[in-house]
Structures are given as C-alpha cells and as structure tokens.
Amino acid sequence: MQNILINLLFLNNHKSLEIYINMATKAAKSIKENYEFYNNLLQKRKSIFSRIIDIKEVGNNHNTLEKIETVHHEEIEDPMVLIVDVKLNNHNFFQFKLRYKEYLEQPFFRFDSDGETHRNKLKGVPLDQQQVTPPHFHKFNENGIEIAYKTDKLTDENERKALEDINLCIVHFFHESNLRLEEDDFPQIIIESDSLGLTFANDDPNSNVNFL
Amino acid sequence: MIPVEIFSDIKNSFGSLWKIKERGNTLEIITPFATTNDKFVSVFLTMSENSFVISDGGWVHNGLYIDTEFPDDSNFKKVLYHYQNTFNISETKNRAGVLYYYLKVDDKIDIPSAVFDISTFIQSIISTSEVNFEDIKERELKKRFDTNANNFIKSLIPKDKFKMNAFLNPDKKDLKFNVIYTPKKDAIILLNYITGSNLNHFSSSIFKTNALFEMAHDTLISKFITSEIALIDNTAEGFIQDRIAHYISHLERLKNTKSIYWSERENLKSLLN
C-alpha cells in the first residue's frame, strides 16, 4: 500500500512538473507537433460569407469594438473565425485575427496595426533585428513559437501609410492568409460610428488623463 | 583576451533598440526592455506646463502586453506593490476607468532616470503576471476529494433534494457550501468538505468550514438548519491527527455540528436519513 501511495504521489508531482515546463517554454504544442497542418490552415483557400463587416458591438475588452465572422476551410469541420477588433477611441488601431479554438486557444494568425513591439527571440538573429514594431503580422514558426513579421508592403513607407485605411488593410490581410469573399472578392468594413460622421483617431494615450 | 569591439557590438545592438513614435502631444518611447512574453516595453512621455509625465499609456491594464485578465492573486500583488513602492510609481485612471502607472518629474535632467524606473517596473510586473502562483498539488487533491465525496453523497440522497457547490442565499452569494440538502420543506442540512495537501492547507480548510457554519447560524434561514456536517478527508497528507484534533473539536462545539471521517463515511447514511 505504501508503495502504491508513493507511486501515485510521484505521478502527481511529475504531472505538475510537466505543466510548469510547458508554461516555461510557451511553445504551442499542437503547432509544433504537426507543422504541416498549421501551414495547411494558413495557406489553403478559406472563405467568409459577409460582404459587409459591420462593426458596432463592444467586445470582450471594454475598450474594443468587435465583429466575429465565420470562416470556411474545406478540410475543417470545427468552427474557425475571423475576428475584427477596433479600439473605441482610436479607429486607426485595429486587429484582424484568425482563430480555430479547437486547435489553439489563441489566434493562429493575426495582424496588428498599432500597439506593442514584439521580440522574435531567435538564435542567429541579431538583437536589433529581433525587434518588430507594429504594424506587423503574427504567426507561428515550426517550433510553435509566435513570431511577428512585416511584409514588403509594410516595410515600404508609402504603402504602410496607405494600409492605415482598414479597408485597404483587410485586403492585404486576406491575401496574406489566403482568405476571400466568394470567388476573388473582399469584404467592406463599416464602423458604425464613422458613418455617423464621428471618427475617433486619438492615438495619444496620455491625452485626457489627469496626472496629479 | 576578448576583443573590445565585442563590447561595442553589444552597446550598439542595445542602443539601436530605442525607437520613438509620435502620438499627438506624446512621444512613445520603445525601450530595449523586453518582458518574458517577448514584448518590448513602451513608455509615453508628455510635457505639461512645468513638468514631464512618463506613463505606461494604460497599456499594462489595457490588455496590450497580456491577453488574459490582469492577475488578482495575492502573491502577484505582493510583487506588484514591491516594485511600485521601490520605484515610487503613482497611479491614476482615465475616463474609461483604465488604470495608468506614471512618474512625474519637474526637471528635464530626471527624465532618463524616470524612463529607466518605469520601464523596469513594467517589465517586471508583466513578466511576473505570467507566473502561476497556484499550488497545483493542492488544487488537484481538492478536485479529487470533491469528486469522490460528491459521487458518494449522490448515491445516498434523492437527486431533487440537494444542491452542490451552492449558495445558502442565492441572492446574496456569500455563504457557499459543498452540499445543501433539503430533506423536508422546513429542514436544511449543510455539508462541507475538509481536505488539504499539507497541515497548513488542512487547518485552513477546517477554519473555513467552521466560519461558514457559524455564519449560517446568523442568517434568517438558521432556524431551518437541522444539522451541519463536516466530511473530513482523513486520507489526505495534511491530515495529521494530533496537530488538528483540537481544531476539529472546536468545530464540533457548535450546536448540531458533526464531523465524519471519509474512512467512516458509511455513518453519513444515518445522519442524512
């Protein structure tokens, strides 16, 4: 009996240890184990069905407007979604995310127009090149590590400037993730408050804050 | 001897990580400080009439660095307050209620030092927010005992006469019991489970049950409570009889309170019927 108890205890600790190790590396296991499947998710043609993406509801985060659209991928049955997030007080700060929850809890592909700067902590990459400012895309590498990158369009200053327009940018996102509306078309995004003549483009987080 | 140029490389690489972005009247400064979830810390510098504000831009609490909810764990808070006090970081809220961390300096000469401090603060707390302080062994033991005890109770009493993990007063949502059993219209039996993976957790579990039973007596429903039963996991590692015996006898001093050891759970039958 004593032996059985000790074994059970060991097993229990071993499991805990595994949880800690997974937390420490933070690699997405499902991606690392089958990278071909991940590439298939990203590269195969996907479709959405709404011609107009109408953004008016406040999402999970109270400072963000959010719209969720169903995405069809012919080899996948579980729901996959496109999430379009726009910051309430700054409509130039938007994110497009592709999420397939059964496979990975967090989005497996993402675009950030603004926000935090990412570090690609990779061996062989010089420190200064590990820093990727927004706008940038996020995807996962073959080791299941999330990395940020800029496309040629995002590196070109004129093109980058043009892509501040959410409707031009979603076309770029659709190309990058092989997503389409019907044959070879793209949806239009309408932010409700914008159509009322109110645009919010305050990207200064310190404005209107009372620092005593 | 390592060539000195290597130091120049290090210094230049670090130095080139500093970037800026103009945002209205504010300058975003992207710093070389990165968190354990691979985000570079940004701070926001604004000049007002006679002073300079260096803030986190509300990014810490706005979900920019972390996707999950900001931790509420008491261990995390100890670390947060430690850094906040060390660097003397002030806080305020914007109109939307987002918490901002900031430093204010009057003299330009103090700006770099403030940027250094608030960056270190942000880097430290965002990285710490990734640590899971929860005791996994305790959580699993509790889960296992709850499941075993729930299954046993379910085998003893009719399904429509009890609630599990329920509030005594659903409107108030304060006193929560493992089982609330209503054998008759005007009778309530309360059951709570006691377990723990070490002595400390085990005694806390006794105190919690004790407090819940006592508080139930102070409610309007108390006159309907016919008995309170503590089901004690005497197979748990934290059950060290001579160290906890007096806590259990203290628990039993309450009127109508009984305790049953898990190994003698068959005795529950007569108490519930």
Short mmCIF file of C-alpha atoms in Angstrom, two decimals:
data_model
loop_
_atom_site.label_atom_id
_atom_site.label_comp_id
_atom_site.label_asym_id
_atom_site.label_seq_id
_atom_site.Cartn_x
_atom_site.Cartn_y
_atom_site.Cartn_z
CA MET A 1 0.00 0.00 0.00
CA GLN A 2 2.82 2.34 0.96
CA ASN A 3 4.46 1.72 -2.43
CA ILE A 4 1.30 2.43 -4.35
CA LEU A 5 0.84 5.67 -2.48
CA ILE A 6 4.40 6.76 -3.18
CA ASN A 7 3.99 5.95 -6.88
CA LEU A 8 0.78 7.89 -7.10
CA LEU A 9 2.40 10.82 -5.38
CA PHE A 10 5.33 10.72 -7.78
CA LEU A 11 3.00 10.62 -10.75
CA ASN A 12 1.13 13.58 -9.42
CA ASN A 13 4.32 15.61 -9.00
CA HIS A 14 5.57 14.54 -12.38
CA LYS A 15 2.39 15.84 -13.98
CA SER A 16 2.74 19.15 -12.16
CA LEU A 17 6.29 19.42 -13.36
CA GLU A 18 5.14 18.89 -16.93
CA ILE A 19 2.67 21.74 -16.57
CA TYR A 20 5.44 24.01 -15.30
CA ILE A 21 7.74 23.06 -18.16
CA ASN A 22 5.05 23.72 -20.76
CA MET A 23 4.37 27.07 -19.18
CA ALA A 24 8.03 27.97 -19.28
CA THR A 25 8.61 27.27 -22.96
CA LYS A 26 5.21 28.59 -24.07
CA ALA A 27 5.56 26.80 -27.39
CA ALA A 28 2.23 25.93 -28.94
CA LYS A 29 2.36 22.13 -28.73
CA SER A 30 -0.34 21.47 -31.34
CA ILE A 31 1.59 23.52 -33.90
CA LYS A 32 5.00 22.09 -33.09
CA GLU A 33 3.74 18.51 -33.34
CA ASN A 34 2.24 18.93 -36.81
CA TYR A 35 3.55 21.98 -38.60
CA GLU A 36 2.26 20.74 -41.93
CA PHE A 37 -1.28 21.01 -40.60
CA TYR A 38 -0.61 24.57 -39.43
CA ASN A 39 0.71 25.54 -42.86
CA ASN A 40 -2.34 23.95 -44.44
CA LEU A 41 -4.59 26.05 -42.17
CA LEU A 42 -2.86 29.20 -43.25
CA GLN A 43 -2.14 28.54 -46.90
CA LYS A 44 -5.28 26.73 -48.17
CA ARG A 45 -8.07 28.89 -49.55
CA LYS A 46 -10.56 29.98 -46.90
CA SER A 47 -13.81 31.89 -47.35
CA ILE A 48 -16.11 34.20 -45.46
CA PHE A 49 -19.68 34.95 -46.46
CA SER A 50 -20.44 38.52 -45.33
CA ARG A 51 -20.00 41.18 -47.94
CA ILE A 52 -20.11 43.84 -45.26
CA ILE A 53 -18.41 43.58 -41.89
CA ASP A 54 -20.40 45.91 -39.73
CA ILE A 55 -18.54 46.86 -36.55
CA LYS A 56 -20.61 48.30 -33.74
CA GLU A 57 -20.63 45.95 -30.72
CA VAL A 58 -18.23 46.34 -27.82
CA GLY A 59 -16.21 43.12 -27.48
CA ASN A 60 -14.79 41.23 -24.51
CA ASN A 61 -12.40 44.04 -23.85
CA HIS A 62 -14.45 47.10 -22.88
CA ASN A 63 -12.35 49.48 -24.98
CA THR A 64 -12.69 47.49 -28.20
CA LEU A 65 -15.38 47.19 -30.89
CA GLU A 66 -15.52 43.66 -32.21
CA LYS A 67 -17.10 41.66 -35.03
CA ILE A 68 -16.77 37.90 -35.47
CA GLU A 69 -17.27 36.24 -38.87
CA THR A 70 -17.43 32.53 -39.64
CA VAL A 71 -14.61 31.24 -41.82
CA HIS A 72 -14.96 28.20 -44.05
CA HIS A 73 -11.97 25.93 -44.67
CA GLU A 74 -12.94 22.90 -46.73
CA GLU A 75 -10.93 20.36 -44.70
CA ILE A 76 -12.07 21.57 -41.32
CA GLU A 77 -15.40 21.00 -39.63
CA ASP A 78 -14.92 22.74 -36.30
CA PRO A 79 -15.67 26.46 -36.31
CA MET A 80 -12.96 28.81 -37.49
CA VAL A 81 -13.50 32.55 -37.16
CA LEU A 82 -12.21 35.89 -38.34
CA ILE A 83 -12.21 38.50 -35.55
CA VAL A 84 -12.02 42.20 -36.43
CA ASP A 85 -11.20 44.41 -33.44
CA VAL A 86 -11.14 48.21 -33.49
CA LYS A 87 -10.19 50.36 -30.48
CA LEU A 88 -13.11 52.52 -29.36
CA ASN A 89 -11.18 55.77 -29.11
CA ASN A 90 -8.74 55.13 -31.94
CA HIS A 91 -10.18 53.58 -35.10
CA ASN A 92 -6.71 53.52 -36.68
CA PHE A 93 -5.77 50.87 -34.13
CA PHE A 94 -7.28 47.64 -35.41
CA GLN A 95 -6.52 43.94 -35.38
CA PHE A 96 -7.53 41.07 -37.66
CA LYS A 97 -7.32 37.61 -36.12
CA LEU A 98 -7.92 34.08 -37.35
CA ARG A 99 -8.91 31.72 -34.61
CA TYR A 100 -9.57 27.98 -34.59
CA LYS A 101 -10.27 27.31 -30.95
CA GLU A 102 -10.41 23.50 -31.09
CA TYR A 103 -6.84 23.58 -32.32
CA LEU A 104 -5.32 26.53 -30.49
CA GLU A 105 -6.81 28.74 -27.78
CA GLN A 106 -5.22 31.95 -29.08
CA PRO A 107 -5.49 33.22 -32.68
CA PHE A 108 -3.18 31.26 -35.03
CA PHE A 109 -2.70 34.25 -37.34
CA ARG A 110 -3.02 37.96 -36.60
CA PHE A 111 -2.42 41.48 -37.85
CA ASP A 112 -1.84 44.47 -35.51
CA SER A 113 -1.99 47.97 -36.98
CA ASP A 114 -0.64 49.53 -33.78
CA GLY A 115 0.27 48.58 -30.22
CA GLU A 116 3.18 46.81 -28.66
CA THR A 117 6.51 45.93 -30.26
CA HIS A 118 7.26 42.22 -30.46
CA ARG A 119 10.53 40.42 -29.85
CA ASN A 120 11.40 37.41 -32.01
CA LYS A 121 13.82 35.73 -29.62
CA LEU A 122 15.60 33.51 -32.14
CA LYS A 123 19.16 32.23 -32.21
CA GLY A 124 21.18 33.53 -35.14
CA VAL A 125 19.07 36.68 -35.48
CA PRO A 126 20.94 39.86 -34.44
CA LEU A 127 19.35 41.59 -31.43
CA ASP A 128 18.35 44.72 -33.33
CA GLN A 129 16.54 42.60 -35.93
CA GLN A 130 14.65 40.71 -33.22
CA GLN A 131 12.60 43.85 -32.63
CA VAL A 132 9.45 44.14 -34.77
CA THR A 133 7.41 47.32 -34.34
CA PRO A 134 3.76 47.47 -35.46
CA PRO A 135 2.15 47.34 -37.96
CA HIS A 136 3.01 43.66 -38.19
CA PHE A 137 1.64 40.17 -38.68
CA HIS A 138 1.92 37.36 -36.12
CA LYS A 139 2.29 33.72 -36.99
CA PHE A 140 3.90 30.61 -35.51
CA ASN A 141 7.18 29.06 -36.60
CA GLU A 142 7.95 25.32 -36.85
CA ASN A 143 8.85 25.23 -33.15
CA GLY A 144 5.42 26.56 -32.15
CA ILE A 145 6.86 29.97 -31.19
CA GLU A 146 4.82 33.05 -32.06
CA ILE A 147 6.79 35.45 -34.25
CA ALA A 148 6.00 38.88 -35.66
CA TYR A 149 6.94 39.91 -39.19
CA LYS A 150 6.49 42.71 -41.70
CA THR A 151 5.60 42.10 -45.33
CA ASP A 152 7.29 44.10 -48.10
CA LYS A 153 4.22 46.34 -48.24
CA LEU A 154 4.52 47.11 -44.52
CA THR A 155 8.21 47.95 -44.85
CA ASP A 156 7.57 50.43 -47.67
CA GLU A 157 6.69 53.74 -46.01
CA ASN A 158 4.16 54.86 -48.69
CA GLU A 159 2.39 51.51 -48.77
CA ARG A 160 2.39 51.33 -44.97
CA LYS A 161 0.75 54.72 -44.83
CA ALA A 162 -1.94 53.58 -47.31
CA LEU A 163 -2.60 50.47 -45.22
CA GLU A 164 -3.64 52.64 -42.28
CA ASP A 165 -7.01 52.50 -44.07
CA ILE A 166 -8.78 49.50 -42.58
CA ASN A 167 -10.46 48.63 -45.89
CA LEU A 168 -7.18 48.53 -47.81
CA CYS A 169 -5.52 46.69 -44.98
CA ILE A 170 -8.07 43.89 -44.81
CA VAL A 171 -7.35 43.11 -48.47
CA HIS A 172 -3.68 42.76 -47.57
CA PHE A 173 -4.63 40.52 -44.63
CA PHE A 174 -6.86 38.40 -46.88
CA HIS A 175 -4.01 37.96 -49.38
CA GLU A 176 -1.55 37.07 -46.65
CA SER A 177 -3.84 34.42 -45.14
CA ASN A 178 -5.47 33.28 -48.43
CA LEU A 179 -8.94 34.33 -47.35
CA ARG A 180 -11.63 35.50 -49.80
CA LEU A 181 -15.23 36.52 -50.09
CA GLU A 182 -16.73 34.27 -52.80
CA GLU A 183 -14.53 33.92 -55.92
CA ASP A 184 -11.90 36.60 -55.65
CA ASP A 185 -13.55 39.36 -53.74
CA PHE A 186 -13.01 41.15 -50.44
CA PRO A 187 -15.46 42.43 -47.83
CA GLN A 188 -16.05 46.01 -46.88
CA ILE A 189 -15.67 47.11 -43.26
CA ILE A 190 -18.07 49.67 -41.88
CA ILE A 191 -17.54 51.14 -38.45
CA GLU A 192 -20.95 52.37 -37.43
CA SER A 193 -19.88 55.47 -35.53
CA ASP A 194 -17.74 56.55 -38.52
CA SER A 195 -20.79 56.52 -40.80
CA LEU A 196 -22.48 58.90 -38.36
CA GLY A 197 -19.71 61.35 -39.04
CA LEU A 198 -17.83 60.66 -35.82
CA THR A 199 -14.30 59.44 -36.27
CA PHE A 200 -12.09 58.57 -33.39
CA ALA A 201 -8.41 58.76 -34.11
CA ASN A 202 -6.79 59.63 -30.85
CA ASP A 203 -3.56 57.65 -30.67
CA ASP A 204 -2.12 59.66 -27.76
CA PRO A 205 -2.75 57.54 -24.66
CA ASN A 206 -1.70 60.34 -22.29
CA SER A 207 -4.29 62.82 -23.56
CA ASN A 208 -7.32 63.48 -21.38
CA VAL A 209 -5.73 61.80 -18.39
CA ASN A 210 -5.33 63.73 -15.19
CA PHE A 211 -1.80 63.10 -13.88
CA LEU A 212 -1.79 64.72 -10.45
CA MET B 1 41.58 38.13 -24.35
CA ILE B 2 38.15 39.01 -25.74
CA PRO B 3 38.37 41.90 -28.22
CA VAL B 4 36.88 45.18 -27.03
CA GLU B 5 34.90 45.51 -30.31
CA ILE B 6 32.52 42.89 -28.96
CA PHE B 7 31.54 45.34 -26.27
CA SER B 8 30.89 47.97 -28.96
CA ASP B 9 28.65 45.46 -30.77
CA ILE B 10 26.70 44.81 -27.58
CA LYS B 11 26.37 48.51 -26.86
CA ASN B 12 25.30 49.35 -30.42
CA SER B 13 22.81 46.49 -30.60
CA PHE B 14 21.24 47.53 -27.31
CA GLY B 15 21.28 51.16 -28.32
CA SER B 16 19.56 50.55 -31.64
CA LEU B 17 16.56 49.05 -29.84
CA TRP B 18 15.48 52.51 -28.65
CA LYS B 19 12.78 53.78 -31.01
CA ILE B 20 10.19 56.55 -30.96
CA LYS B 21 6.74 57.13 -32.34
CA GLU B 22 4.99 60.49 -32.23
CA ARG B 23 1.47 60.32 -30.89
CA GLY B 24 -0.12 63.76 -30.76
CA ASN B 25 1.49 65.65 -27.89
CA THR B 26 3.05 62.48 -26.58
CA LEU B 27 6.19 60.63 -27.55
CA GLU B 28 6.05 56.83 -27.40
CA ILE B 29 9.48 55.56 -26.45
CA ILE B 30 10.07 51.92 -27.31
CA THR B 31 12.72 50.76 -24.85
CA PRO B 32 15.23 47.87 -25.01
CA PHE B 33 13.48 46.25 -22.02
CA ALA B 34 11.53 43.12 -23.04
CA THR B 35 9.13 41.01 -20.99
CA THR B 36 9.19 37.22 -20.69
CA ASN B 37 6.30 37.06 -23.16
CA ASP B 38 8.52 38.84 -25.70
CA LYS B 39 7.04 42.33 -25.74
CA PHE B 40 9.25 45.40 -25.74
CA VAL B 41 8.17 47.88 -23.10
CA SER B 42 6.91 51.25 -24.35
CA VAL B 43 6.66 54.36 -22.18
CA PHE B 44 4.85 57.58 -23.02
CA LEU B 45 6.42 60.98 -22.42
CA THR B 46 4.29 64.12 -22.29
CA MET B 47 5.37 67.64 -21.42
CA SER B 48 2.97 69.79 -19.45
CA GLU B 49 3.48 73.37 -18.28
CA ASN B 50 6.06 72.84 -15.59
CA SER B 51 6.70 69.15 -15.61
CA PHE B 52 7.10 65.92 -17.58
CA VAL B 53 4.91 62.84 -17.25
CA ILE B 54 6.25 59.39 -18.15
CA SER B 55 3.42 56.83 -18.15
CA ASP B 56 2.70 53.29 -19.25
CA GLY B 57 -0.06 54.70 -21.50
CA GLY B 58 -2.55 52.47 -19.71
CA TRP B 59 -1.07 49.56 -21.66
CA VAL B 60 -0.49 47.37 -18.58
CA HIS B 61 -4.20 47.27 -17.75
CA ASN B 62 -5.48 47.67 -21.29
CA GLY B 63 -4.53 44.19 -22.46
CA LEU B 64 -1.67 45.33 -24.71
CA TYR B 65 1.02 43.24 -23.07
CA ILE B 66 -1.11 40.34 -21.81
CA ASP B 67 -4.10 38.66 -23.46
CA THR B 68 -5.52 37.27 -20.25
CA GLU B 69 -7.14 39.14 -17.40
CA PHE B 70 -4.80 41.10 -15.11
CA PRO B 71 -3.94 38.77 -12.18
CA ASP B 72 -5.76 39.20 -8.88
CA ASP B 73 -3.64 36.69 -6.94
CA SER B 74 -2.36 37.86 -3.55
CA ASN B 75 1.16 36.63 -4.28
CA PHE B 76 1.20 38.57 -7.54
CA LYS B 77 0.00 41.68 -5.73
CA LYS B 78 2.88 41.45 -3.22
CA VAL B 79 5.32 41.54 -6.14
CA LEU B 80 3.41 44.36 -7.84
CA TYR B 81 3.37 46.54 -4.71
CA HIS B 82 7.04 45.77 -4.06
CA TYR B 83 8.03 47.18 -7.47
CA GLN B 84 5.53 50.01 -7.30
CA ASN B 85 6.89 51.14 -3.90
CA THR B 86 10.51 50.67 -4.87
CA PHE B 87 10.19 52.92 -7.91
CA ASN B 88 7.63 55.21 -6.29
CA ILE B 89 5.20 54.79 -9.19
CA SER B 90 1.94 56.79 -8.99
CA GLU B 91 -1.37 55.68 -10.43
CA THR B 92 -4.47 57.32 -11.84
CA LYS B 93 -7.42 56.35 -14.05
CA ASN B 94 -8.56 57.71 -17.39
CA ARG B 95 -12.24 58.48 -18.11
CA ALA B 96 -12.90 54.92 -19.25
CA GLY B 97 -11.59 53.67 -15.88
CA VAL B 98 -8.30 52.25 -17.18
CA LEU B 99 -5.55 52.34 -14.57
CA TYR B 100 -2.38 54.23 -15.57
CA TYR B 101 1.05 53.97 -13.91
CA TYR B 102 3.25 57.05 -14.13
CA LEU B 103 6.12 59.14 -12.82
CA LYS B 104 6.17 62.91 -12.88
CA VAL B 105 9.39 64.94 -12.86
CA ASP B 106 9.93 68.70 -12.84
CA ASP B 107 13.49 68.81 -14.08
CA LYS B 108 14.48 67.55 -17.53
CA ILE B 109 17.58 66.05 -16.02
CA ASP B 110 15.44 63.46 -14.20
CA ILE B 111 13.64 62.13 -17.32
CA PRO B 112 16.12 59.36 -18.25
CA SER B 113 16.10 58.06 -14.70
CA ALA B 114 12.28 58.03 -14.62
CA VAL B 115 12.17 56.23 -18.01
CA PHE B 116 14.61 53.68 -16.60
CA ASP B 117 12.49 53.11 -13.47
CA ILE B 118 9.07 52.88 -15.09
CA SER B 119 10.42 50.58 -17.83
CA THR B 120 11.92 48.24 -15.24
CA PHE B 121 8.62 48.35 -13.33
CA ILE B 122 6.54 47.44 -16.42
CA GLN B 123 8.97 44.74 -17.50
CA SER B 124 8.95 43.18 -14.02
CA ILE B 125 5.21 43.12 -13.41
CA ILE B 126 4.26 41.93 -16.91
CA SER B 127 6.80 39.12 -16.62
CA THR B 128 5.57 38.24 -13.11
CA SER B 129 1.98 38.17 -14.36
CA GLU B 130 2.97 35.08 -16.35
CA VAL B 131 3.87 33.13 -13.20
CA ASN B 132 1.23 30.71 -11.99
CA PHE B 133 1.27 31.04 -8.20
CA GLU B 134 -1.45 28.48 -7.70
CA ASP B 135 -0.50 25.36 -5.73
CA ILE B 136 -1.20 22.67 -8.34
CA LYS B 137 -0.89 19.77 -5.87
CA GLU B 138 -3.46 21.36 -3.57
CA ARG B 139 -5.84 22.13 -6.42
CA GLU B 140 -5.72 18.56 -7.73
CA LEU B 141 -6.22 17.00 -4.30
CA LYS B 142 -9.19 19.23 -3.62
CA LYS B 143 -10.70 18.46 -7.00
CA ARG B 144 -10.25 14.71 -6.46
CA PHE B 145 -11.78 14.73 -2.98
CA ASP B 146 -14.68 16.94 -4.12
CA THR B 147 -15.46 14.49 -6.94
CA ASN B 148 -15.27 11.40 -4.69
CA ALA B 149 -17.36 13.00 -1.96
CA ASN B 150 -19.93 14.37 -4.43
CA ASN B 151 -20.35 10.93 -6.01
CA PHE B 152 -20.79 9.33 -2.59
CA ILE B 153 -23.38 11.88 -1.47
CA LYS B 154 -25.27 11.47 -4.76
CA SER B 155 -25.58 7.75 -4.05
CA LEU B 156 -27.17 8.47 -0.64
CA ILE B 157 -29.85 11.13 -1.17
CA PRO B 158 -32.56 11.84 -3.77
CA LYS B 159 -31.43 14.00 -6.69
CA ASP B 160 -34.15 16.62 -6.43
CA LYS B 161 -33.45 17.38 -2.78
CA PHE B 162 -29.91 18.75 -2.80
CA LYS B 163 -27.70 21.32 -4.48
CA MET B 164 -23.95 21.06 -4.79
CA ASN B 165 -21.46 23.92 -4.56
CA ALA B 166 -24.37 26.26 -3.93
CA PHE B 167 -25.04 29.48 -2.06
CA LEU B 168 -27.24 29.32 1.04
CA ASN B 169 -28.89 32.54 -0.10
CA PRO B 170 -28.65 32.68 -3.92
CA ASP B 171 -29.41 36.41 -3.91
CA LYS B 172 -26.59 37.31 -1.53
CA LYS B 173 -23.95 34.97 -2.94
CA ASP B 174 -21.73 34.88 0.11
CA LEU B 175 -22.02 31.59 2.00
CA LYS B 176 -21.20 28.72 -0.32
CA PHE B 177 -21.43 25.07 0.78
CA ASN B 178 -20.38 21.81 -0.87
CA VAL B 179 -23.87 20.39 -0.34
CA ILE B 180 -27.16 21.99 0.70
CA TYR B 181 -29.61 19.18 1.40
CA THR B 182 -33.33 19.81 1.94
CA PRO B 183 -34.81 16.51 3.14
CA LYS B 184 -38.11 18.22 4.04
CA LYS B 185 -39.68 21.57 3.22
CA ASP B 186 -38.65 23.13 6.53
CA ALA B 187 -35.33 21.39 7.10
CA ILE B 188 -31.85 22.09 5.74
CA ILE B 189 -28.71 20.03 6.26
CA LEU B 190 -25.41 21.71 5.33
CA LEU B 191 -22.37 19.68 4.32
CA ASN B 192 -18.86 20.93 3.80
CA TYR B 193 -15.70 19.04 2.83
CA ILE B 194 -12.38 19.40 4.61
CA THR B 195 -9.11 18.40 3.00
CA GLY B 196 -5.59 19.75 2.35
CA SER B 197 -2.29 18.64 0.87
CA ASN B 198 -0.35 19.88 3.90
CA LEU B 199 -1.04 20.82 7.51
CA ASN B 200 -1.42 24.49 6.66
CA HIS B 201 -4.00 23.93 3.90
CA PHE B 202 -5.81 21.34 6.01
CA SER B 203 -6.21 23.59 9.04
CA SER B 204 -7.31 26.47 6.79
CA SER B 205 -9.95 24.17 5.34
CA ILE B 206 -11.22 23.43 8.90
CA PHE B 207 -11.30 27.15 9.78
CA LYS B 208 -13.19 27.95 6.59
CA THR B 209 -15.84 25.31 7.27
CA ASN B 210 -16.08 26.49 10.88
CA ALA B 211 -16.63 30.09 9.79
CA LEU B 212 -19.23 29.08 7.18
CA PHE B 213 -21.21 27.04 9.74
CA GLU B 214 -21.06 29.88 12.29
CA MET B 215 -22.17 32.46 9.74
CA ALA B 216 -25.05 30.26 8.59
CA HIS B 217 -26.32 30.49 12.19
CA ASP B 218 -26.50 34.27 11.88
CA THR B 219 -28.80 34.19 8.86
CA LEU B 220 -32.60 34.27 8.72
CA ILE B 221 -32.53 30.72 7.40
CA SER B 222 -30.79 29.44 10.54
CA LYS B 223 -33.99 28.19 12.17
CA PHE B 224 -34.41 25.68 9.36
CA ILE B 225 -30.89 24.26 9.66
CA THR B 226 -31.21 20.92 11.41
CA SER B 227 -27.58 19.90 11.21
CA GLU B 228 -24.18 20.81 9.80
CA ILE B 229 -21.83 18.07 8.79
CA ALA B 230 -18.11 18.34 8.08
CA LEU B 231 -16.84 15.50 5.90
CA ILE B 232 -13.16 15.17 6.74
CA ASP B 233 -10.64 13.68 4.30
CA ASN B 234 -8.53 11.64 6.74
CA THR B 235 -6.62 10.09 3.81
CA ALA B 236 -5.08 13.46 2.80
CA GLU B 237 -1.40 14.20 3.51
CA GLY B 238 -2.39 17.28 5.51
CA PHE B 239 -4.43 15.18 7.96
CA ILE B 240 -2.02 14.97 10.90
CA GLN B 241 -4.33 13.90 13.66
CA ASP B 242 -2.53 15.14 16.77
CA ARG B 243 -1.93 18.55 15.18
CA ILE B 244 -5.50 19.17 14.10
CA ALA B 245 -7.54 17.31 16.75
CA HIS B 246 -8.20 20.48 18.77
CA TYR B 247 -9.35 22.38 15.65
CA ILE B 248 -11.86 19.63 14.91
CA SER B 249 -13.14 19.55 18.48
CA HIS B 250 -13.55 23.33 18.27
CA LEU B 251 -15.65 22.83 15.14
CA GLU B 252 -17.82 20.26 16.89
CA ARG B 253 -18.60 22.58 19.78
CA LEU B 254 -21.16 24.31 17.52
CA LYS B 255 -24.69 23.15 18.15
CA ASN B 256 -25.83 20.49 15.67
CA THR B 257 -22.39 20.23 14.08
CA LYS B 258 -20.96 16.78 13.47
CA SER B 259 -17.83 15.59 11.76
CA ILE B 260 -17.42 12.38 9.82
CA TYR B 261 -14.13 10.89 8.62
CA TRP B 262 -14.01 9.83 4.98
CA SER B 263 -12.90 6.33 6.06
CA GLU B 264 -16.10 6.09 8.12
CA ARG B 265 -18.36 7.69 5.54
CA GLU B 266 -20.95 4.91 5.85
CA ASN B 267 -22.03 6.68 9.05
CA LEU B 268 -23.30 9.55 6.90
CA LYS B 269 -26.28 7.40 5.87
CA SER B 270 -27.90 7.54 9.31
CA LEU B 271 -27.22 11.29 9.61
CA LEU B 272 -28.83 12.11 6.29
CA ASN B 273 -31.84 9.85 6.61
#
